[in-house]
PDB file of C-alpha atoms in Angstrom:
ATOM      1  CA  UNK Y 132     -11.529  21.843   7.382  1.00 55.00           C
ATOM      2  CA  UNK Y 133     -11.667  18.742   4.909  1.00 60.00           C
ATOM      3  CA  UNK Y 134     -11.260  15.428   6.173  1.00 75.00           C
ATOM      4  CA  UNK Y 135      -8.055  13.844   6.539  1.00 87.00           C
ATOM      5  CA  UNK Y 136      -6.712  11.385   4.038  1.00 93.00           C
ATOM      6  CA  UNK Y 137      -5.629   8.226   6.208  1.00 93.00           C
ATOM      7  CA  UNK Y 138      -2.954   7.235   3.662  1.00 94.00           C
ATOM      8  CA  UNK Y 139      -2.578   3.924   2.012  1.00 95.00           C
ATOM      9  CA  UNK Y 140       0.146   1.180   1.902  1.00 96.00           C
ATOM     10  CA  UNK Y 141       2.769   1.930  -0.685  1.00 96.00           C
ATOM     11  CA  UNK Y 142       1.389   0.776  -4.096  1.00 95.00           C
ATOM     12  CA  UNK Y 143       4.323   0.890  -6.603  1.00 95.00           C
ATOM     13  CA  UNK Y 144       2.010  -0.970  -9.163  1.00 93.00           C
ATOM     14  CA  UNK Y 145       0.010   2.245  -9.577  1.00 92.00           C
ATOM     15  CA  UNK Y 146       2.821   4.147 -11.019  1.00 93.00           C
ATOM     16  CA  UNK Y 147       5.311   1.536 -12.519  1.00 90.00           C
ATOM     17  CA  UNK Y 148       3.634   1.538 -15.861  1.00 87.00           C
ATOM     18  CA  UNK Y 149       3.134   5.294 -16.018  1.00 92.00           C
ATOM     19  CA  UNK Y 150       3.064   7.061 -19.598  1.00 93.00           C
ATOM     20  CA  UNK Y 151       2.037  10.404 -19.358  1.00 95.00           C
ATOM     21  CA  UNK Y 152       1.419  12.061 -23.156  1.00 96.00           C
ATOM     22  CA  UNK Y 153       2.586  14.865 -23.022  1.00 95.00           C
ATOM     23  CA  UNK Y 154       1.037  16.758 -26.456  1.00 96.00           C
ATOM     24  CA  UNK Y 155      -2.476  15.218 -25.492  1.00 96.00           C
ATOM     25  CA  UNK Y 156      -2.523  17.117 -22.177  1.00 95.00           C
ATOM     26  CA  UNK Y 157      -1.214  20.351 -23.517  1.00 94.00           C
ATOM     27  CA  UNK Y 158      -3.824  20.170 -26.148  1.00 95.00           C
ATOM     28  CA  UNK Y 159      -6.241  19.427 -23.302  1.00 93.00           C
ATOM     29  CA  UNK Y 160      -4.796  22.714 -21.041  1.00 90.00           C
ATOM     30  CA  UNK Y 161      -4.713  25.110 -24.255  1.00 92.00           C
ATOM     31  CA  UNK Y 162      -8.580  23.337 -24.232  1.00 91.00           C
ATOM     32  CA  UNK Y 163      -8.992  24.504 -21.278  1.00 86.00           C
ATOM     33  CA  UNK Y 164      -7.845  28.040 -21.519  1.00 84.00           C
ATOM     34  CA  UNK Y 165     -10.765  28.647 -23.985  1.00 85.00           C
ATOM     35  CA  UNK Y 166     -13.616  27.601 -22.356  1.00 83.00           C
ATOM     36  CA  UNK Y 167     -16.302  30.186 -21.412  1.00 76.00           C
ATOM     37  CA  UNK Y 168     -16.374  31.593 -18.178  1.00 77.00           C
ATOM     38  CA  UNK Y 169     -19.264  32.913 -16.378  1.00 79.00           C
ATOM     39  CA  UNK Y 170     -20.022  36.754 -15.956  1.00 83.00           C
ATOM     40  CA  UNK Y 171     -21.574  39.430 -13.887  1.00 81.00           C
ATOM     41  CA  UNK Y 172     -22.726  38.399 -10.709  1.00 82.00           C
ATOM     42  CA  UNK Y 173     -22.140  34.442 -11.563  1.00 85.00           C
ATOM     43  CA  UNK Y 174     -18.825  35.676 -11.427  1.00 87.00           C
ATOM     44  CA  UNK Y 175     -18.875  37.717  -8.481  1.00 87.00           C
ATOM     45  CA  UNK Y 176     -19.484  35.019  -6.827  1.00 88.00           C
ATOM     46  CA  UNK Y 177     -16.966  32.321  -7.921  1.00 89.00           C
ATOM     47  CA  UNK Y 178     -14.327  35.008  -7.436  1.00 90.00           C
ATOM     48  CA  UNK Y 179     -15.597  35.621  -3.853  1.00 92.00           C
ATOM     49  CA  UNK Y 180     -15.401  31.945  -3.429  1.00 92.00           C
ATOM     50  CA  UNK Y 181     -11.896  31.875  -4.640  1.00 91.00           C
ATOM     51  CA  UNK Y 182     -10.762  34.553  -2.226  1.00 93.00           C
ATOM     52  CA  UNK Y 183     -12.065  32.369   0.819  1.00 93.00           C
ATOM     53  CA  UNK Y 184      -9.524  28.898  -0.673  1.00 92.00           C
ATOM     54  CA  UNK Y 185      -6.739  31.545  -0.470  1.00 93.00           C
ATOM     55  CA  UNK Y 186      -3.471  31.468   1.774  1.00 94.00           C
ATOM     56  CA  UNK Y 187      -2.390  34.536   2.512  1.00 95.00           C
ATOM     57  CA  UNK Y 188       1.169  34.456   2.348  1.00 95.00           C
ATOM     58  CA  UNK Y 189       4.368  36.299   3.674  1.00 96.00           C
ATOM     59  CA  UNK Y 190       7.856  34.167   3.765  1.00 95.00           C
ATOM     60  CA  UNK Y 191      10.004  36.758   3.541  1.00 94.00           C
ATOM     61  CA  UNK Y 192      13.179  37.372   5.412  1.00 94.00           C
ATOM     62  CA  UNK Y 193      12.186  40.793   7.169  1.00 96.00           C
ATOM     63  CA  UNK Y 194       8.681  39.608   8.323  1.00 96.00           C
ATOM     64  CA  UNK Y 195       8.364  41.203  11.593  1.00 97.00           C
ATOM     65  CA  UNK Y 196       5.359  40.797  14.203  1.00 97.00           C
ATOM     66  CA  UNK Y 197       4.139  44.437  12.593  1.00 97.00           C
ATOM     67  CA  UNK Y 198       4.066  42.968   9.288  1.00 97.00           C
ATOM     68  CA  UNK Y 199       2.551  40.152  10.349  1.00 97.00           C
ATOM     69  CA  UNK Y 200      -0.346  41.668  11.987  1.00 97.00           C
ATOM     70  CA  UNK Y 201      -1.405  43.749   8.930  1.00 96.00           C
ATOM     71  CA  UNK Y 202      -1.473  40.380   6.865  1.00 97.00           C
ATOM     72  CA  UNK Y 203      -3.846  38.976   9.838  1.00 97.00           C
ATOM     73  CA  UNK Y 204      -5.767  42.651   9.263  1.00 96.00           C
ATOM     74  CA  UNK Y 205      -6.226  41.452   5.532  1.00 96.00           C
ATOM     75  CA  UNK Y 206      -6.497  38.380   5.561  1.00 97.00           C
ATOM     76  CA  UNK Y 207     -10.021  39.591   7.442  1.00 96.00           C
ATOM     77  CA  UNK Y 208     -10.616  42.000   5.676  1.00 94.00           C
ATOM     78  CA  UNK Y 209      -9.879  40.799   1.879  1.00 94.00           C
ATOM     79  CA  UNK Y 210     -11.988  42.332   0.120  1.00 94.00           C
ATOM     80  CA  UNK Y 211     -13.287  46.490   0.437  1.00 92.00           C
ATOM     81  CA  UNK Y 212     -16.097  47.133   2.154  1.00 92.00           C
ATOM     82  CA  UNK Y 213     -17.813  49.332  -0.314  1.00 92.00           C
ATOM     83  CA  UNK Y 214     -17.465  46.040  -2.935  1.00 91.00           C
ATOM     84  CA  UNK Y 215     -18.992  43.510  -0.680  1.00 91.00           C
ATOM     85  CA  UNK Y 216     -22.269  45.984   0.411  1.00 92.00           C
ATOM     86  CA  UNK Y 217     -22.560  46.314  -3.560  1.00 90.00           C
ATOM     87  CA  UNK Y 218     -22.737  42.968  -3.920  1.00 89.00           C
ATOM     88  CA  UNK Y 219     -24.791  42.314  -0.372  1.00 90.00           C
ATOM     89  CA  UNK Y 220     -22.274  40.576   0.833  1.00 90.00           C
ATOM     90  CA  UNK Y 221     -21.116  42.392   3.893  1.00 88.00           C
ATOM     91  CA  UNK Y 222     -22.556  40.405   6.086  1.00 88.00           C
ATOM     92  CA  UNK Y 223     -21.043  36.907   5.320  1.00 89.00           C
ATOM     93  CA  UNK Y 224     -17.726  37.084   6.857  1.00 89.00           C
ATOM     94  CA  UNK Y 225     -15.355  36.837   3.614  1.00 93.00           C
ATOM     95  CA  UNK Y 226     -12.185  35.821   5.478  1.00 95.00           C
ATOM     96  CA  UNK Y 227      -9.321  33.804   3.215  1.00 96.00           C
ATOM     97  CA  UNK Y 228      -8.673  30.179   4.207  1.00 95.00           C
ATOM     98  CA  UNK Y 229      -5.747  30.522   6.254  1.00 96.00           C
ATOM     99  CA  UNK Y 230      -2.735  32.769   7.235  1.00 97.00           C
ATOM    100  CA  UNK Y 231       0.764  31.181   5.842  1.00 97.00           C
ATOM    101  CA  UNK Y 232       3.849  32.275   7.389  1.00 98.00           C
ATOM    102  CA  UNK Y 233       7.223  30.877   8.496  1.00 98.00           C
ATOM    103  CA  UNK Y 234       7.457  28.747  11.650  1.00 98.00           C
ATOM    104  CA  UNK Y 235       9.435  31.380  13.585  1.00 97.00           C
ATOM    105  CA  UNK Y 236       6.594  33.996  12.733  1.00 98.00           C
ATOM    106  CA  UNK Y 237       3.622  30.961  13.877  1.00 98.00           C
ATOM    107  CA  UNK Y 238       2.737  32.357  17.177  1.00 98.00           C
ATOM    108  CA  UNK Y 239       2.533  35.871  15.986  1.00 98.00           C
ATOM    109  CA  UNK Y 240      -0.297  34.916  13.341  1.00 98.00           C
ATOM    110  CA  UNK Y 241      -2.156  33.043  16.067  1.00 98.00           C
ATOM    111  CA  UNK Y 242      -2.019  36.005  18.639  1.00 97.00           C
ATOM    112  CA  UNK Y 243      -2.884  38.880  15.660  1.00 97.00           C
ATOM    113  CA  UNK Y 244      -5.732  36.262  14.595  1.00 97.00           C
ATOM    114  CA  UNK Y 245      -7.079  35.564  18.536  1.00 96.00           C
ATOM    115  CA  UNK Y 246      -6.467  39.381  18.765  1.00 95.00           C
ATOM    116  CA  UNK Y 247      -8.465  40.449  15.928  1.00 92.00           C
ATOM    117  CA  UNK Y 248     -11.698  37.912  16.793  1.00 92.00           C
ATOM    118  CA  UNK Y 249     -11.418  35.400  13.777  1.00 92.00           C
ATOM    119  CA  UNK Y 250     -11.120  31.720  13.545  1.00 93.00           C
ATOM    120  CA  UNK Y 251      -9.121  31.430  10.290  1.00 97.00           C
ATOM    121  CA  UNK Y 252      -6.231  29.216  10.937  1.00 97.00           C
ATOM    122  CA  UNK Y 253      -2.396  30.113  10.426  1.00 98.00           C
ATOM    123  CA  UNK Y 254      -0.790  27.825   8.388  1.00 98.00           C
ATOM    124  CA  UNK Y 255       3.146  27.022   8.340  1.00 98.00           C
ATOM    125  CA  UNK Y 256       5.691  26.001   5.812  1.00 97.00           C
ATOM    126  CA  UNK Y 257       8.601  23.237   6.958  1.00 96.00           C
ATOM    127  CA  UNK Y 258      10.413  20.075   6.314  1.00 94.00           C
ATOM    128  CA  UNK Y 259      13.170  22.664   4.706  1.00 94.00           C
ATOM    129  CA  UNK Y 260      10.881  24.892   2.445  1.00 95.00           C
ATOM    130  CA  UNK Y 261      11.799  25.765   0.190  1.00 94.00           C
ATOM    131  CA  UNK Y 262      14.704  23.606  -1.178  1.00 94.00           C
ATOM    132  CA  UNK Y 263      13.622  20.226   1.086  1.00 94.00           C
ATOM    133  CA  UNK Y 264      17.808  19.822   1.000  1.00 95.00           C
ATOM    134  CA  UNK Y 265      17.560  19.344   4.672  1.00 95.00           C
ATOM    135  CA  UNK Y 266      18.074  16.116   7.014  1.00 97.00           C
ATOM    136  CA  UNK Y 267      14.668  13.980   7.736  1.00 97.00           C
ATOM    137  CA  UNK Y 268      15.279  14.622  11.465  1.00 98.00           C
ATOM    138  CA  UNK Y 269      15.410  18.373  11.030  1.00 97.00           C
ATOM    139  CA  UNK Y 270      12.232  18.121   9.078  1.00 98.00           C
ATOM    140  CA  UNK Y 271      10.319  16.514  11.708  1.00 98.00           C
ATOM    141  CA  UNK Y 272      11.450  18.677  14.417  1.00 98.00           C
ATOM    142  CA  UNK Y 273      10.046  21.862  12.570  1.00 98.00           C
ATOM    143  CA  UNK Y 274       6.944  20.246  11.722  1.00 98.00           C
ATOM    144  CA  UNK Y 275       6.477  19.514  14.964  1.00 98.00           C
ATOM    145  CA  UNK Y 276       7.722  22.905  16.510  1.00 98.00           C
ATOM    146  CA  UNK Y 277       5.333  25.004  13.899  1.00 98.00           C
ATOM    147  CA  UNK Y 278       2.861  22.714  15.084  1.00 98.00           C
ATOM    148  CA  UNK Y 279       3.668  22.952  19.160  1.00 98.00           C
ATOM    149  CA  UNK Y 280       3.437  27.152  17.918  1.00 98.00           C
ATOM    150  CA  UNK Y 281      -0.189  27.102  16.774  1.00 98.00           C
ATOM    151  CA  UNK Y 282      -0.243  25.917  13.173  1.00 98.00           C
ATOM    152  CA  UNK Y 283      -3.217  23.758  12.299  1.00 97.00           C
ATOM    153  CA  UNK Y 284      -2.187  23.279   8.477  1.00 97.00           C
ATOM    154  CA  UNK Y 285       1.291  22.305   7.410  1.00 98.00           C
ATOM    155  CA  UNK Y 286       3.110  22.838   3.977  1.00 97.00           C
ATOM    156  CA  UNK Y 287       6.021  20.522   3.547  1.00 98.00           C
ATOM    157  CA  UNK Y 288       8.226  20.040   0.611  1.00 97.00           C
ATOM    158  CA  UNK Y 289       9.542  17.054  -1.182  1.00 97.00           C
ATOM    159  CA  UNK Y 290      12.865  16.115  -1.336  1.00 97.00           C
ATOM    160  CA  UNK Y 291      13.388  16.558  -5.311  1.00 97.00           C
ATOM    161  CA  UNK Y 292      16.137  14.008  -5.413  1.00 97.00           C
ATOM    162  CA  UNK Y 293      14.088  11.206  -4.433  1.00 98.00           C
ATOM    163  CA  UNK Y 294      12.131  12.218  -7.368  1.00 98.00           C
ATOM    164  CA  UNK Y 295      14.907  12.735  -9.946  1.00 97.00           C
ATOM    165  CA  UNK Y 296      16.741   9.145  -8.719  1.00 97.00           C
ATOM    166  CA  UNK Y 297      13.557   7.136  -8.675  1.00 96.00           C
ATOM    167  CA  UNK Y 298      13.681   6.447  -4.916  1.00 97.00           C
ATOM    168  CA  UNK Y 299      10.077   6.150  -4.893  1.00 98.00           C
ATOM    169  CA  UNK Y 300       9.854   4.011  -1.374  1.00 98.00           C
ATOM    170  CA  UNK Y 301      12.106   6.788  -0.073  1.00 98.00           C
ATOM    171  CA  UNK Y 302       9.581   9.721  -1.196  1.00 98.00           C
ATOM    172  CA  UNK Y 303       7.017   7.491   0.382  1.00 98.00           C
ATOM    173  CA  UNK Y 304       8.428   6.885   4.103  1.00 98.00           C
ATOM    174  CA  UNK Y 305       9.789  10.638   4.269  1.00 98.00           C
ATOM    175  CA  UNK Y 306       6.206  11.955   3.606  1.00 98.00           C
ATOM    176  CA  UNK Y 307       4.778   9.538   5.512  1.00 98.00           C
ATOM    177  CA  UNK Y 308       7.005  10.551   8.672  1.00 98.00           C
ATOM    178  CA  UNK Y 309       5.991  13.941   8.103  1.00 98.00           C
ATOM    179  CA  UNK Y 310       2.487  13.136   7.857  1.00 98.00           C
ATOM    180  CA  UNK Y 311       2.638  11.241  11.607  1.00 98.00           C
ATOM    181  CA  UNK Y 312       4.951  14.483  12.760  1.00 98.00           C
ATOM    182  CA  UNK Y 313       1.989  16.745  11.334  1.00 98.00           C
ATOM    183  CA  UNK Y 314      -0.684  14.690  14.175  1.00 96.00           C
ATOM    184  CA  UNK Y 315      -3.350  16.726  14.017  1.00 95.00           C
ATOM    185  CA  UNK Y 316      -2.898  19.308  11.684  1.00 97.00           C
ATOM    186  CA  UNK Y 317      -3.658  19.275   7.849  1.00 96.00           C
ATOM    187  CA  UNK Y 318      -0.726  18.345   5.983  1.00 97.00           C
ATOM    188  CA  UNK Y 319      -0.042  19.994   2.027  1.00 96.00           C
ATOM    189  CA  UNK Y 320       2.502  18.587   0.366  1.00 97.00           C
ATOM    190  CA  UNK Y 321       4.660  20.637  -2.157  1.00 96.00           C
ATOM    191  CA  UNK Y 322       5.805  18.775  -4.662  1.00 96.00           C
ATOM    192  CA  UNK Y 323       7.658  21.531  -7.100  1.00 95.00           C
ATOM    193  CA  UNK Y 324       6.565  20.194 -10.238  1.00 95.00           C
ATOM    194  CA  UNK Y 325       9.085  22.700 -12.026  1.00 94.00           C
ATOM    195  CA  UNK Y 326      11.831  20.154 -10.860  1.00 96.00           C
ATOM    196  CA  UNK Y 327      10.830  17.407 -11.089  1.00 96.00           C
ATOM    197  CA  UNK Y 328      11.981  16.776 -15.007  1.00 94.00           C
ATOM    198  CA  UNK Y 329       8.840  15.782 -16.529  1.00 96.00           C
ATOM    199  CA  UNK Y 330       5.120  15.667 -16.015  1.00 96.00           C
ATOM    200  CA  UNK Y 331       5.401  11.625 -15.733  1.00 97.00           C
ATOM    201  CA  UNK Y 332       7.301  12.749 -12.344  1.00 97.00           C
ATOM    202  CA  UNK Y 333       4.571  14.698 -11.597  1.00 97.00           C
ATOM    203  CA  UNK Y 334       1.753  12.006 -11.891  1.00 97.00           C
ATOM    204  CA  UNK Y 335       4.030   9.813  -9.817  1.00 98.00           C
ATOM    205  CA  UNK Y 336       4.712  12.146  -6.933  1.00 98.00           C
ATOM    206  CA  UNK Y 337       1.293  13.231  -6.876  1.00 97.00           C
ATOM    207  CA  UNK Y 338       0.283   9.707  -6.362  1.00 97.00           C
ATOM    208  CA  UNK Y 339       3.116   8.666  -3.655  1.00 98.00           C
ATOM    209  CA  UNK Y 340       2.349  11.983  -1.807  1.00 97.00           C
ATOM    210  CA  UNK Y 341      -1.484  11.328  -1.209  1.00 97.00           C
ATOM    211  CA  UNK Y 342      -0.510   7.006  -0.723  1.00 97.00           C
ATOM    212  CA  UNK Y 343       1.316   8.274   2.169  1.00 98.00           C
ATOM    213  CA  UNK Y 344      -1.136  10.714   3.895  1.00 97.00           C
ATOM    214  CA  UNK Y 345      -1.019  14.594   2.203  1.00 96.00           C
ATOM    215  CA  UNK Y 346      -4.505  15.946   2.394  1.00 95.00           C
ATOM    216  CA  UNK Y 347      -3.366  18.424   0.062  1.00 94.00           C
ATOM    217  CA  UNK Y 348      -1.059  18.242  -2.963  1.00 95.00           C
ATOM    218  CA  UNK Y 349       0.578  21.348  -4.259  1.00 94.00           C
ATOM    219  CA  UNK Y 350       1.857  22.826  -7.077  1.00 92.00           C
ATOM    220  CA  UNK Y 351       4.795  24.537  -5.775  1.00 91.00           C
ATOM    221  CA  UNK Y 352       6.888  26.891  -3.111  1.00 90.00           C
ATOM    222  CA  UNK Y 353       6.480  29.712  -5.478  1.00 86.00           C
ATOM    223  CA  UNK Y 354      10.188  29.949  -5.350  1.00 88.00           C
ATOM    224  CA  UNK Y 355      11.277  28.038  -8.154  1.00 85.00           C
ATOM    225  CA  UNK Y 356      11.729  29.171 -11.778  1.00 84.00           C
ATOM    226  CA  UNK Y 357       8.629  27.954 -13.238  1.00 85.00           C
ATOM    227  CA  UNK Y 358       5.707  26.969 -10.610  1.00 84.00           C
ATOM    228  CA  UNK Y 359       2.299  26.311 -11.531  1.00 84.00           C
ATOM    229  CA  UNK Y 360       1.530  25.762 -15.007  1.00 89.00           C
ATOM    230  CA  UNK Y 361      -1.928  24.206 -16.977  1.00 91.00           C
ATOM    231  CA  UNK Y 362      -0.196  20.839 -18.062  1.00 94.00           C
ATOM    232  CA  UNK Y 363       0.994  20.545 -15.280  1.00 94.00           C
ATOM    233  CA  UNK Y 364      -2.770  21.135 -13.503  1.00 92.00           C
ATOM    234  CA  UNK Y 365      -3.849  18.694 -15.481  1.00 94.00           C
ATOM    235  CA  UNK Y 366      -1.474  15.741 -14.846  1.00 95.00           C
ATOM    236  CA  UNK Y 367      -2.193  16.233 -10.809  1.00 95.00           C
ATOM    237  CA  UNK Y 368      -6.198  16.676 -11.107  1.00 93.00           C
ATOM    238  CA  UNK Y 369      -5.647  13.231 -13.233  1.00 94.00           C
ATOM    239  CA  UNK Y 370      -4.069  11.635 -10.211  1.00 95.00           C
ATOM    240  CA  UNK Y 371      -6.130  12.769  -7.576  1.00 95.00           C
ATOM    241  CA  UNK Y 372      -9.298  11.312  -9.587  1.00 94.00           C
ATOM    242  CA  UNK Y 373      -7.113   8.365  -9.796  1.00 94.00           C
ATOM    243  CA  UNK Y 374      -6.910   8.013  -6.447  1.00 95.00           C
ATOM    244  CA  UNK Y 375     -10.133   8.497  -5.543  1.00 94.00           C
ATOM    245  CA  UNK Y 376     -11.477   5.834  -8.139  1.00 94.00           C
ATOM    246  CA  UNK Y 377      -8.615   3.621  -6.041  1.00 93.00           C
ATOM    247  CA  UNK Y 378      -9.531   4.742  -2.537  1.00 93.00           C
ATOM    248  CA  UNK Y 379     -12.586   6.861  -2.289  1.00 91.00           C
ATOM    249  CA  UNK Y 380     -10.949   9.834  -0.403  1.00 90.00           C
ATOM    250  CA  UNK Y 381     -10.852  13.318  -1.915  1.00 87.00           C
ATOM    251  CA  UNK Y 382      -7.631  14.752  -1.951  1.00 87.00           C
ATOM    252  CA  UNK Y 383      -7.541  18.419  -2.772  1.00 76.00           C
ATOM    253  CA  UNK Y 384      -5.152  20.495  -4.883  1.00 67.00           C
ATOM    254  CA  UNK Y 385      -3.557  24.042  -4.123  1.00 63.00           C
ATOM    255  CA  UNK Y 386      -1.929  26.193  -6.639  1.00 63.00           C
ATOM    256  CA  UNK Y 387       0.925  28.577  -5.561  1.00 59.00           C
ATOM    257  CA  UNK Y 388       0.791  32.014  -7.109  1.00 50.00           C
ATOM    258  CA  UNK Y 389      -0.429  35.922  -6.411  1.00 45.00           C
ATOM    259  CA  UNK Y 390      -3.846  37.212  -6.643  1.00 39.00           C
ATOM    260  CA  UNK Y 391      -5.407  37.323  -9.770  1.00 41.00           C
ATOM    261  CA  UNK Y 392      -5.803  40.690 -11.872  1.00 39.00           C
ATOM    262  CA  UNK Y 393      -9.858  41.057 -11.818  1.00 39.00           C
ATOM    263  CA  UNK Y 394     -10.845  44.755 -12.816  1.00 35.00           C
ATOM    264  CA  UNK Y 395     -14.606  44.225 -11.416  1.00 36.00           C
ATOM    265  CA  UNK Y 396     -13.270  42.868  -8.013  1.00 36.00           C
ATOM    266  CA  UNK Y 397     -10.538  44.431  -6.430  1.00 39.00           C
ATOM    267  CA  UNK Y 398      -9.001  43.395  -3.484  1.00 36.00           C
ATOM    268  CA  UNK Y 399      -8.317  45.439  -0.277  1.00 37.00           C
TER     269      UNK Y 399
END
């Protein structure tokens, strides 16, 4: 796993002055749409990469153990067989990054995962995923519960309304409590950036979220009625570099959404 971002002190100065244009970056994401991408085997491989960043993800209200045993099965097993001795890559162990389920469902990952011989860690939503309309204290004690179960990454989600009402020191001590909850276990912060009114709000939160500890920032639950978008990717990439010219620690970013459609690649 990456290292862990300590945090920093709250620094309201980096985002009190905040003007985010918005028709320069979606000129820079339709930009981006065009550029070439690389073929054949060039991209064989970044795909292949790709599949090993992935969370495999069930948060559904009738997972079961069952079903969450055959998500272990693929989530070693992601790609067919046939495909990888094609590409001589049978050998490598192609796993996905991690296993995401629902705290309740924690333990069954890690025993299907044990089970099954593989180290690829299960990782668990909380802090009131997916709406964060939940009380801090209940937030910490599922962080810590999911964590207590086996999960060595944690997904939280902001509360929105700090967000929308400006309560900027707020968003900062809440993630910062569930940062400290989190001990030793990656924490990815969610800030649903379909919310959050506008991408200013999105630069902002990205920056309070990594000033108080995420090692991770994140589009979305996949939940909400628009999730990750290209604008949107660009306005958090723009903080994290931000931070990292502030800071020097890398800060990584996760997009929510389904498995891409690649004809020359198929899953399993």
């Amino acid at each position: 796993m990456a290292e862990r971002n300590p945090g920093t002190k709250l620094e309201l100065g980096w985002i009190s002055k905040v003007y985010v244009n918005r028709p320069e970056v979606v000129r820079h994401a339709e930009q981006i749409k065009k550029w070439r991408t690389v073929k054949g085997n060039w991209q064989a491989a970044w795909l292949l990469k790709a599949v090993t960043c992935i969370d495999l993800t069930t948060l559904s209200g009738d997972d079961t153990p069952s079903s969450i045993h055959r998500l272990c099965f693929k989530a070693k097993h992601p790609i067919r067989e046939d495909l990888l001795k094609a590409l001589d890559m049978h050998d490598k162990g192609i796993t996905v990054g991690a296993v995401c389920v629902y705290p309740a469902r924690v333990t069954d990952a890690v025993n299907a995962l044990k089970a099954a011989g593989c180290n690829i860690p299960v990782a668990s939503v909380a802090a009131g995923f997916p709406s964060g309309q939940t009380p801090l204290e209940i937030k910490l004690a599922e962080i810590k519960l999911a964590v207590q179960y086996g999960a060595k990454e944690i997904d939280i989600v902001i509360s929105r309304t700090l967000v929308l009402t400006g309560q900027w020191e707020g968003l900062y001590e809440e993630i910062r409590q569930c940062r400290e909850a989190c001990g030793e276990a990656h924490m990815k912060t969610i800030l649903s950036t379909g919310e959050l009114g506008s991408l200013a709000n999105v630069y902002k939160a990205s920056m309070i979220a990594m000033m108080a500890g995420s090692d991770f920032i994140k589009t979305s639950t996949g939940k909400e009625v628009e999730n990750a978008t290209f604008p949107v990717g660009v306005v958090m990439m723009r903080a994290i570099k931000e931070f990292y010219w502030q800071t020097g620690y890398k800060i990584f970013r996760h997009v929510t959404g389904s498995y891409p459609l690649q004809h020359d690649l198929a899953m399993a």
